[in-house]
Amino acid sequence: MRLLLSKRKIFSKIFLLFFIVALIGWLFDLLFPALFATSLVLLGWNYRHIFILDKWLWRDKKLTPPAGDGSWQQVFDGIYYRLRKARKKNKELRALIRRFRDGAEALPDAIVVLNSDWTIIWCNKLAQQLVGLRWPQDERQRIDNLIRNPEFQTYIQQKQFDQPLELSSPVNEDLVLEYRMLQYGDDQHLLIVRDVTQLKLLEQVRKDFVANVSHELRTPLTVLQGYLEVMDADNLPNAGIWLKAHTVMLEQTKRMDALVQQLLTLSRIEAAAKVQFEDHIDVPAMLAMLEQESQTLNRDKHHQISFSVEPGLVVSGIREELRSAFSNLITNAIKYTPNGGEIQVSWVRQHQKAVFSVSDNGEGIAPQHVKRLTERFYRVDQARARATGGTGLGLAIVKHVLQRHNSKLMIFSEPKKGSSFSFSLPAEISPKRKAIKVR
């Protein structure tokens, strides 16, 4: 601990100095000139140190104190000690603020710190991206002057922050933002802005999914209920009507069964854990079986279906899931291509990839529909889809299977000229190259 300046010692030294000077001046009969000269020297000495202190504080960039005489050196050392302590505290404070800002920048939400008068104290980078704030240009600007939405202005004026406010982003109308205001400190507020676009989209998808499933099941159930209501043990229809009713009820039952099975398949794929690939799936053998199945489906359509399969071209993956993807694409081509069409199925190597594609010369698909084909229950033509017995889940299953296999479904289509569905997987060489002829 440093010793404080002693007033008694300082006054004693000054008194002793003036006493000696007065004694010498009295001896030489120069008392007043000697005292006056001593006062000037003492005053000049103090002013010299004041100038040294002023230069050190305002002009010198050095932290170390200047050299001083007597009690002034202790003053310089005291100021130096305080400055060093203050710099240490400032360094700790800057580190604390830096950690706070780094933490705020790492948050997945936009953060805006506001005064009680709604002026901006600080905001993170995400607030600049989502809300359009500028930092530090918007410092001390009122937040309601920058976010001009009337609902937001009413929200902060009423100060009823129990529920969040959802609005479109000022910089991108496609984004839905959730604004939540929290009390922060004694007279500050923390505005948290979260991008809930994906959540809203998922919520809408869930609602559409429930509505579509309900609609898809309602139609066959209504048909079955209608026929069953007019049938009883005492009033059975004649053979002709019964045959027609039996055929329709069987078709609707199969349709419900197909829908449920595909829903279970889609749910199983989505809920499955991390993919554990099986080794060497013999895709050519799998396609040989699918070719036989396709001929059965093609019995009434009379398409010309050709399979071009490269022997020995195998991949790693989940056997049943990949079979479902292959089967759905082939089945769709058969169902939705007009009678007597041409369908080409190929499985070939392109560089280090194995590429599967199904092409047809059918009616094709308009560009506005192509991007939505893999959505659940999305149909280009509702009537035609029901006539072919489609559930609207086939391409959604293909999409999820390919995502789990790090692939993507590519769709190329042109109205009146046909469509092509393809995807690629990492190719492997089968240890036993089976001789599968190109058909």
Short mmCIF file of C-alpha atoms in Angstrom, two decimals:
data_model
loop_
_atom_site.label_atom_id
_atom_site.label_comp_id
_atom_site.label_asym_id
_atom_site.label_seq_id
_atom_site.Cartn_x
_atom_site.Cartn_y
_atom_site.Cartn_z
CA MET A 1 0.00 0.00 0.00
CA ARG A 2 1.41 3.39 -0.99
CA LEU A 3 1.88 6.08 1.68
CA LEU A 4 -0.19 9.25 1.37
CA LEU A 5 1.40 12.66 1.19
CA SER A 6 1.84 14.12 4.66
CA LYS A 7 0.55 17.68 4.97
CA ARG A 8 2.65 18.20 8.11
CA LYS A 9 5.86 17.22 6.34
CA ILE A 10 5.09 19.39 3.31
CA PHE A 11 4.25 22.45 5.43
CA SER A 12 7.29 21.77 7.63
CA LYS A 13 9.58 21.70 4.59
CA ILE A 14 8.04 24.90 3.19
CA PHE A 15 8.29 26.60 6.59
CA LEU A 16 11.90 25.49 7.02
CA LEU A 17 12.79 26.73 3.51
CA PHE A 18 11.27 30.15 4.06
CA PHE A 19 12.81 30.35 7.53
CA ILE A 20 16.31 29.72 6.20
CA VAL A 21 15.80 32.16 3.32
CA ALA A 22 14.38 34.78 5.70
CA LEU A 23 17.34 34.33 8.07
CA ILE A 24 19.88 34.71 5.27
CA GLY A 25 18.01 37.70 3.81
CA TRP A 26 17.84 39.35 7.26
CA LEU A 27 21.59 38.87 7.72
CA PHE A 28 22.23 40.57 4.38
CA ASP A 29 19.43 43.08 4.82
CA LEU A 30 17.55 41.54 1.83
CA LEU A 31 14.63 39.92 3.65
CA PHE A 32 11.76 40.81 1.32
CA PRO A 33 13.66 40.34 -1.96
CA ALA A 34 14.88 36.92 -0.73
CA LEU A 35 11.34 35.83 0.28
CA PHE A 36 9.90 37.10 -3.01
CA ALA A 37 12.55 35.32 -5.10
CA THR A 38 12.02 32.08 -3.14
CA SER A 39 8.25 32.31 -3.72
CA LEU A 40 8.80 32.76 -7.45
CA VAL A 41 11.20 29.79 -7.58
CA LEU A 42 8.74 27.61 -5.63
CA LEU A 43 5.86 28.71 -7.86
CA GLY A 44 7.90 28.04 -11.03
CA TRP A 45 8.89 24.61 -9.69
CA ASN A 46 5.24 23.65 -9.13
CA TYR A 47 4.12 25.04 -12.49
CA ARG A 48 6.92 23.11 -14.20
CA HIS A 49 5.58 19.87 -12.76
CA ILE A 50 2.02 20.86 -13.70
CA PHE A 51 3.16 21.29 -17.31
CA ILE A 52 4.95 17.91 -17.12
CA LEU A 53 1.76 16.34 -15.77
CA ASP A 54 -0.36 17.98 -18.48
CA LYS A 55 1.97 16.78 -21.22
CA TRP A 56 1.99 13.24 -19.84
CA LEU A 57 -1.80 13.06 -19.54
CA TRP A 58 -2.78 14.66 -22.85
CA ARG A 59 0.09 14.43 -25.28
CA ASP A 60 2.46 11.60 -24.37
CA LYS A 61 1.34 8.11 -25.32
CA LYS A 62 3.53 6.45 -22.76
CA LEU A 63 1.95 4.84 -19.74
CA THR A 64 5.06 5.12 -17.55
CA PRO A 65 5.09 8.27 -15.39
CA PRO A 66 7.61 11.10 -16.03
CA ALA A 67 10.43 11.84 -13.60
CA GLY A 68 9.46 14.34 -10.92
CA ASP A 69 11.00 15.97 -7.83
CA GLY A 70 9.83 15.64 -4.28
CA SER A 71 6.14 15.19 -3.63
CA TRP A 72 5.33 15.51 -7.33
CA GLN A 73 6.95 12.15 -8.01
CA GLN A 74 4.55 10.55 -5.57
CA VAL A 75 1.65 12.29 -7.36
CA PHE A 76 2.90 10.96 -10.72
CA ASP A 77 3.26 7.46 -9.29
CA GLY A 78 -0.27 7.62 -7.85
CA ILE A 79 -1.76 8.68 -11.17
CA TYR A 80 0.24 5.95 -12.93
CA TYR A 81 -1.10 3.37 -10.48
CA ARG A 82 -4.68 4.53 -11.05
CA LEU A 83 -4.26 4.56 -14.83
CA ARG A 84 -2.82 1.07 -14.84
CA LYS A 85 -5.65 -0.19 -12.65
CA ALA A 86 -8.24 1.54 -14.84
CA ARG A 87 -6.70 0.06 -17.99
CA LYS A 88 -6.85 -3.39 -16.45
CA LYS A 89 -10.50 -2.89 -15.57
CA ASN A 90 -11.26 -1.55 -19.05
CA LYS A 91 -9.53 -4.55 -20.59
CA GLU A 92 -11.62 -6.92 -18.48
CA LEU A 93 -14.76 -4.96 -19.36
CA ARG A 94 -13.96 -5.06 -23.07
CA ALA A 95 -13.34 -8.81 -22.84
CA LEU A 96 -16.68 -9.23 -21.05
CA ILE A 97 -18.49 -7.16 -23.68
CA ARG A 98 -16.72 -9.09 -26.42
CA ARG A 99 -17.83 -12.41 -24.91
CA PHE A 100 -21.38 -11.10 -24.61
CA ARG A 101 -21.41 -9.97 -28.24
CA ASP A 102 -19.80 -13.20 -29.45
CA GLY A 103 -22.46 -15.14 -27.55
CA ALA A 104 -25.20 -12.96 -29.00
CA GLU A 105 -23.77 -13.41 -32.51
CA ALA A 106 -23.73 -17.20 -32.02
CA LEU A 107 -27.44 -17.29 -31.17
CA PRO A 108 -29.79 -18.50 -33.94
CA ASP A 109 -32.02 -15.47 -33.32
CA ALA A 110 -31.72 -11.77 -34.09
CA ILE A 111 -30.99 -9.71 -30.95
CA VAL A 112 -31.66 -5.98 -30.52
CA VAL A 113 -30.94 -4.20 -27.21
CA LEU A 114 -33.26 -1.22 -26.70
CA ASN A 115 -33.52 1.68 -24.26
CA SER A 116 -36.76 2.51 -22.49
CA ASP A 117 -37.47 5.06 -25.24
CA TRP A 118 -37.08 2.32 -27.90
CA THR A 119 -33.73 3.60 -29.19
CA ILE A 120 -31.25 1.00 -30.34
CA ILE A 121 -28.23 0.34 -28.13
CA TRP A 122 -26.85 -2.65 -30.01
CA CYS A 123 -27.87 -5.39 -32.44
CA ASN A 124 -26.22 -8.53 -33.80
CA LYS A 125 -25.56 -9.39 -37.44
CA LEU A 126 -28.63 -11.58 -37.76
CA ALA A 127 -30.80 -8.59 -36.87
CA GLN A 128 -29.22 -6.75 -39.77
CA GLN A 129 -30.02 -9.64 -42.12
CA LEU A 130 -33.57 -10.41 -40.97
CA VAL A 131 -34.87 -6.96 -40.04
CA GLY A 132 -32.66 -4.75 -42.20
CA LEU A 133 -30.97 -2.83 -39.37
CA ARG A 134 -27.57 -1.24 -39.95
CA TRP A 135 -24.88 -1.19 -37.31
CA PRO A 136 -23.49 1.18 -36.12
CA GLN A 137 -25.40 3.63 -38.35
CA ASP A 138 -28.71 2.90 -36.59
CA GLU A 139 -27.36 3.34 -33.08
CA ARG A 140 -29.64 5.64 -31.02
CA GLN A 141 -32.36 5.38 -33.67
CA ARG A 142 -35.89 4.43 -32.57
CA ILE A 143 -36.77 0.88 -33.57
CA ASP A 144 -40.31 1.89 -34.58
CA ASN A 145 -38.87 4.43 -37.02
CA LEU A 146 -36.93 1.65 -38.74
CA ILE A 147 -39.60 -1.08 -38.66
CA ARG A 148 -42.53 0.81 -40.13
CA ASN A 149 -45.11 -1.95 -39.89
CA PRO A 150 -48.25 -0.59 -38.12
CA GLU A 151 -48.77 -3.86 -36.24
CA PHE A 152 -45.25 -3.70 -34.83
CA GLN A 153 -45.68 -0.07 -33.77
CA THR A 154 -48.95 -0.93 -32.02
CA TYR A 155 -47.22 -3.89 -30.39
CA ILE A 156 -44.53 -1.80 -28.70
CA GLN A 157 -46.87 1.08 -27.87
CA GLN A 158 -49.32 -1.14 -26.00
CA LYS A 159 -46.43 -2.87 -24.16
CA GLN A 160 -48.35 -6.12 -23.98
CA PHE A 161 -45.51 -8.55 -24.53
CA ASP A 162 -47.08 -11.75 -23.18
CA GLN A 163 -47.54 -13.09 -26.70
CA PRO A 164 -45.07 -12.82 -29.61
CA LEU A 165 -45.90 -10.96 -32.80
CA GLU A 166 -45.59 -12.63 -36.21
CA LEU A 167 -44.91 -10.48 -39.26
CA SER A 168 -43.26 -10.70 -42.64
CA SER A 169 -39.64 -9.62 -42.79
CA PRO A 170 -39.10 -5.99 -43.89
CA VAL A 171 -36.33 -7.14 -46.23
CA ASN A 172 -37.90 -10.35 -47.57
CA GLU A 173 -41.66 -10.87 -47.68
CA ASP A 174 -41.16 -14.64 -48.05
CA LEU A 175 -39.76 -14.83 -44.50
CA VAL A 176 -42.07 -14.99 -41.48
CA LEU A 177 -40.52 -13.48 -38.35
CA GLU A 178 -41.56 -13.86 -34.73
CA TYR A 179 -40.94 -10.75 -32.59
CA ARG A 180 -40.67 -11.25 -28.83
CA MET A 181 -39.94 -8.39 -26.37
CA LEU A 182 -38.32 -9.08 -22.98
CA GLN A 183 -37.51 -6.81 -20.05
CA TYR A 184 -33.75 -6.36 -19.88
CA GLY A 185 -32.26 -4.66 -16.84
CA ASP A 186 -34.02 -1.75 -15.13
CA ASP A 187 -34.89 0.42 -18.12
CA GLN A 188 -33.98 -1.64 -21.18
CA HIS A 189 -35.69 -4.17 -23.44
CA LEU A 190 -34.39 -7.11 -25.42
CA LEU A 191 -36.04 -7.66 -28.80
CA ILE A 192 -35.63 -11.24 -30.02
CA VAL A 193 -36.51 -11.89 -33.66
CA ARG A 194 -36.76 -15.49 -34.86
CA ASP A 195 -37.18 -16.83 -38.37
CA VAL A 196 -40.21 -19.15 -38.15
CA THR A 197 -40.70 -19.57 -41.89
CA GLN A 198 -39.75 -23.23 -41.83
CA LEU A 199 -41.94 -23.91 -38.80
CA LYS A 200 -44.91 -22.25 -40.52
CA LEU A 201 -44.20 -24.24 -43.67
CA LEU A 202 -44.03 -27.50 -41.70
CA GLU A 203 -47.23 -26.62 -39.90
CA GLN A 204 -48.94 -25.98 -43.22
CA VAL A 205 -47.54 -29.23 -44.61
CA ARG A 206 -48.91 -31.07 -41.58
CA LYS A 207 -52.34 -29.52 -42.05
CA ASP A 208 -52.31 -30.30 -45.76
CA PHE A 209 -51.18 -33.84 -45.02
CA VAL A 210 -54.02 -34.46 -42.56
CA ALA A 211 -56.52 -32.87 -44.94
CA ASN A 212 -55.27 -34.89 -47.92
CA VAL A 213 -55.23 -38.19 -46.04
CA SER A 214 -58.73 -37.52 -44.78
CA HIS A 215 -59.87 -36.68 -48.30
CA GLU A 216 -58.19 -39.72 -49.86
CA LEU A 217 -59.75 -42.09 -47.33
CA ARG A 218 -63.16 -40.43 -47.36
CA THR A 219 -63.86 -41.24 -51.01
CA PRO A 220 -63.44 -45.05 -50.83
CA LEU A 221 -65.10 -45.19 -47.41
CA THR A 222 -68.07 -43.25 -48.78
CA VAL A 223 -68.35 -45.70 -51.68
CA LEU A 224 -68.18 -48.72 -49.36
CA GLN A 225 -70.65 -47.19 -46.94
CA GLY A 226 -73.08 -46.36 -49.75
CA TYR A 227 -73.12 -49.92 -51.08
CA LEU A 228 -73.34 -51.47 -47.62
CA GLU A 229 -76.26 -49.24 -46.64
CA VAL A 230 -78.40 -50.51 -49.52
CA MET A 231 -77.53 -54.14 -48.82
CA ASP A 232 -79.03 -56.26 -46.09
CA ALA A 233 -79.83 -59.92 -45.61
CA ASP A 234 -83.47 -59.45 -46.65
CA ASN A 235 -82.82 -57.28 -49.69
CA LEU A 236 -79.80 -58.52 -51.63
CA PRO A 237 -79.22 -57.00 -55.09
CA ASN A 238 -79.46 -59.14 -58.19
CA ALA A 239 -76.39 -60.78 -59.65
CA GLY A 240 -75.58 -57.97 -62.11
CA ILE A 241 -75.73 -55.20 -59.54
CA TRP A 242 -73.85 -57.31 -57.00
CA LEU A 243 -71.05 -58.03 -59.48
CA LYS A 244 -70.64 -54.31 -60.21
CA ALA A 245 -70.80 -53.39 -56.50
CA HIS A 246 -68.33 -56.13 -55.60
CA THR A 247 -65.87 -54.91 -58.25
CA VAL A 248 -66.12 -51.28 -57.12
CA MET A 249 -65.79 -52.14 -53.42
CA LEU A 250 -62.79 -54.35 -54.14
CA GLU A 251 -61.10 -51.56 -56.13
CA GLN A 252 -61.74 -49.03 -53.36
CA THR A 253 -60.47 -51.46 -50.72
CA LYS A 254 -57.28 -52.02 -52.71
CA ARG A 255 -56.93 -48.28 -53.09
CA MET A 256 -57.18 -47.75 -49.32
CA ASP A 257 -54.75 -50.59 -48.73
CA ALA A 258 -52.24 -49.09 -51.18
CA LEU A 259 -52.59 -45.69 -49.52
CA VAL A 260 -52.03 -47.10 -46.04
CA GLN A 261 -49.07 -49.18 -47.18
CA GLN A 262 -47.41 -46.20 -48.82
CA LEU A 263 -48.06 -44.05 -45.76
CA LEU A 264 -46.42 -46.70 -43.60
CA THR A 265 -43.49 -46.90 -45.99
CA LEU A 266 -43.04 -43.13 -45.99
CA SER A 267 -43.29 -42.94 -42.18
CA ARG A 268 -40.79 -45.77 -41.78
CA ILE A 269 -38.29 -44.07 -44.07
CA GLU A 270 -38.66 -40.70 -42.33
CA ALA A 271 -38.40 -42.19 -38.83
CA ALA A 272 -35.47 -44.48 -39.61
CA ALA A 273 -32.20 -43.86 -37.81
CA LYS A 274 -28.85 -43.34 -39.50
CA VAL A 275 -28.54 -45.26 -42.74
CA GLN A 276 -26.65 -48.53 -42.48
CA PHE A 277 -25.80 -49.40 -46.06
CA GLU A 278 -25.85 -53.01 -47.13
CA ASP A 279 -22.93 -54.18 -49.23
CA HIS A 280 -23.29 -54.77 -52.94
CA ILE A 281 -26.97 -54.56 -53.85
CA ASP A 282 -27.35 -56.47 -57.11
CA VAL A 283 -29.35 -53.82 -58.96
CA PRO A 284 -29.32 -55.67 -62.34
CA ALA A 285 -30.98 -58.71 -60.70
CA MET A 286 -33.46 -56.41 -58.98
CA LEU A 287 -34.32 -54.71 -62.26
CA ALA A 288 -34.79 -58.10 -63.92
CA MET A 289 -37.53 -58.86 -61.40
CA LEU A 290 -39.05 -55.39 -61.82
CA GLU A 291 -39.11 -55.95 -65.59
CA GLN A 292 -41.28 -59.02 -65.12
CA GLU A 293 -43.59 -57.10 -62.77
CA SER A 294 -43.82 -54.22 -65.25
CA GLN A 295 -45.05 -56.59 -67.97
CA THR A 296 -47.95 -57.55 -65.71
CA LEU A 297 -48.82 -53.88 -65.10
CA ASN A 298 -48.47 -53.20 -68.83
CA ARG A 299 -50.99 -55.85 -69.83
CA ASP A 300 -53.77 -53.34 -70.42
CA LYS A 301 -51.60 -50.36 -71.44
CA HIS A 302 -49.68 -52.03 -74.29
CA HIS A 303 -46.55 -49.90 -73.89
CA GLN A 304 -43.24 -50.72 -75.53
CA ILE A 305 -40.99 -51.03 -72.49
CA SER A 306 -37.23 -51.50 -72.96
CA PHE A 307 -34.69 -52.14 -70.21
CA SER A 308 -31.02 -51.25 -70.75
CA VAL A 309 -29.04 -52.63 -67.80
CA GLU A 310 -25.24 -52.69 -67.50
CA PRO A 311 -24.11 -56.06 -66.09
CA GLY A 312 -22.30 -56.11 -62.76
CA LEU A 313 -23.13 -52.51 -61.89
CA VAL A 314 -23.96 -52.66 -58.17
CA VAL A 315 -24.28 -50.09 -55.40
CA SER A 316 -24.37 -49.92 -51.60
CA GLY A 317 -27.56 -48.95 -49.84
CA ILE A 318 -30.75 -50.25 -48.32
CA ARG A 319 -32.19 -52.94 -50.56
CA GLU A 320 -35.91 -52.50 -49.91
CA GLU A 321 -35.78 -48.71 -50.05
CA LEU A 322 -33.95 -48.64 -53.37
CA ARG A 323 -36.32 -51.27 -54.75
CA SER A 324 -39.21 -49.01 -53.74
CA ALA A 325 -37.60 -46.04 -55.55
CA PHE A 326 -36.98 -48.06 -58.75
CA SER A 327 -40.46 -49.58 -58.64
CA ASN A 328 -42.29 -46.27 -58.07
CA LEU A 329 -40.61 -44.56 -61.00
CA ILE A 330 -41.29 -47.48 -63.37
CA THR A 331 -44.88 -47.86 -62.16
CA ASN A 332 -45.57 -44.13 -62.58
CA ALA A 333 -44.29 -44.22 -66.15
CA ILE A 334 -46.60 -47.14 -66.97
CA LYS A 335 -49.64 -45.59 -65.28
CA TYR A 336 -49.39 -42.05 -66.60
CA THR A 337 -48.18 -42.68 -70.14
CA PRO A 338 -51.10 -42.94 -72.61
CA ASN A 339 -51.78 -46.40 -74.06
CA GLY A 340 -49.27 -47.62 -76.60
CA GLY A 341 -46.47 -45.36 -75.43
CA GLU A 342 -42.74 -45.97 -75.28
CA ILE A 343 -40.89 -46.31 -71.96
CA GLN A 344 -37.13 -46.68 -71.61
CA VAL A 345 -35.51 -47.85 -68.37
CA SER A 346 -31.74 -47.67 -68.07
CA TRP A 347 -29.12 -48.49 -65.47
CA VAL A 348 -25.67 -47.46 -66.74
CA ARG A 349 -22.32 -46.24 -65.49
CA GLN A 350 -21.32 -42.61 -66.02
CA HIS A 351 -17.81 -42.00 -64.72
CA GLN A 352 -17.90 -43.01 -61.02
CA LYS A 353 -21.70 -42.94 -60.80
CA ALA A 354 -24.41 -45.46 -61.49
CA VAL A 355 -27.32 -43.66 -63.15
CA PHE A 356 -30.89 -44.91 -63.17
CA SER A 357 -33.40 -43.25 -65.49
CA VAL A 358 -36.96 -43.81 -66.67
CA SER A 359 -38.05 -41.94 -69.80
CA ASP A 360 -41.39 -41.91 -71.59
CA ASN A 361 -43.02 -40.17 -74.54
CA GLY A 362 -46.19 -39.29 -72.65
CA GLU A 363 -48.00 -36.01 -72.23
CA GLY A 364 -45.22 -34.36 -70.24
CA ILE A 365 -45.50 -31.99 -67.30
CA ALA A 366 -45.80 -28.20 -67.28
CA PRO A 367 -42.87 -26.35 -65.63
CA GLN A 368 -45.01 -24.95 -62.79
CA HIS A 369 -45.80 -28.49 -61.65
CA VAL A 370 -42.33 -30.02 -61.86
CA LYS A 371 -40.99 -28.47 -58.64
CA ARG A 372 -43.96 -29.75 -56.61
CA LEU A 373 -44.13 -33.30 -57.95
CA THR A 374 -42.37 -34.76 -54.89
CA GLU A 375 -44.80 -33.18 -52.43
CA ARG A 376 -47.13 -35.59 -50.70
CA PHE A 377 -50.49 -35.97 -52.45
CA TYR A 378 -49.58 -33.42 -55.11
CA ARG A 379 -51.11 -34.33 -58.46
CA VAL A 380 -50.89 -32.58 -61.79
CA ASP A 381 -54.28 -33.96 -62.83
CA GLN A 382 -56.52 -35.06 -59.95
CA ALA A 383 -59.01 -36.88 -62.16
CA ARG A 384 -56.38 -38.80 -64.12
CA ALA A 385 -54.54 -39.72 -60.93
CA ARG A 386 -57.65 -41.23 -59.38
CA ALA A 387 -58.50 -43.05 -62.60
CA THR A 388 -55.07 -44.74 -62.52
CA GLY A 389 -55.32 -45.53 -58.81
CA GLY A 390 -52.47 -43.21 -57.78
CA THR A 391 -52.07 -42.20 -54.15
CA GLY A 392 -49.86 -39.13 -54.66
CA LEU A 393 -47.14 -40.59 -52.40
CA GLY A 394 -44.91 -42.44 -54.87
CA LEU A 395 -42.54 -39.60 -55.73
CA ALA A 396 -42.50 -38.42 -52.10
CA ILE A 397 -41.20 -41.87 -51.14
CA VAL A 398 -38.60 -41.71 -53.93
CA LYS A 399 -37.46 -38.27 -52.71
CA HIS A 400 -36.96 -39.43 -49.11
CA VAL A 401 -35.21 -42.65 -50.16
CA LEU A 402 -32.76 -40.72 -52.33
CA GLN A 403 -32.12 -38.17 -49.57
CA ARG A 404 -31.12 -41.01 -47.25
CA HIS A 405 -28.78 -42.28 -49.97
CA ASN A 406 -27.23 -38.82 -50.56
CA SER A 407 -28.83 -38.49 -53.96
CA LYS A 408 -31.45 -36.33 -55.64
CA LEU A 409 -34.25 -36.96 -58.10
CA MET A 410 -33.76 -35.11 -61.38
CA ILE A 411 -36.90 -34.41 -63.41
CA PHE A 412 -36.85 -33.26 -67.04
CA SER A 413 -40.17 -32.85 -68.77
CA GLU A 414 -41.71 -30.98 -71.66
CA PRO A 415 -45.44 -30.88 -72.43
CA LYS A 416 -46.45 -33.15 -75.35
CA LYS A 417 -42.91 -34.58 -75.54
CA GLY A 418 -42.59 -36.79 -72.50
CA SER A 419 -40.70 -36.91 -69.21
CA SER A 420 -37.48 -38.31 -67.75
CA PHE A 421 -36.86 -39.18 -64.10
CA SER A 422 -33.31 -40.02 -63.05
CA PHE A 423 -30.88 -40.18 -60.14
CA SER A 424 -27.33 -41.35 -59.53
CA LEU A 425 -25.56 -43.37 -56.84
CA PRO A 426 -21.87 -44.14 -56.23
CA ALA A 427 -21.03 -47.12 -58.43
CA GLU A 428 -19.27 -50.27 -57.29
CA ILE A 429 -17.95 -53.27 -59.19
CA SER A 430 -19.66 -56.54 -58.36
CA PRO A 431 -17.24 -59.33 -57.43
CA LYS A 432 -19.29 -61.57 -59.71
CA ARG A 433 -20.23 -59.82 -62.93
CA LYS A 434 -23.46 -61.45 -64.04
CA ALA A 435 -24.11 -61.56 -67.75
CA ILE A 436 -27.34 -59.60 -68.04
CA LYS A 437 -28.23 -58.92 -71.61
CA VAL A 438 -29.25 -55.48 -72.79
CA ARG A 439 -32.89 -55.57 -73.77
#
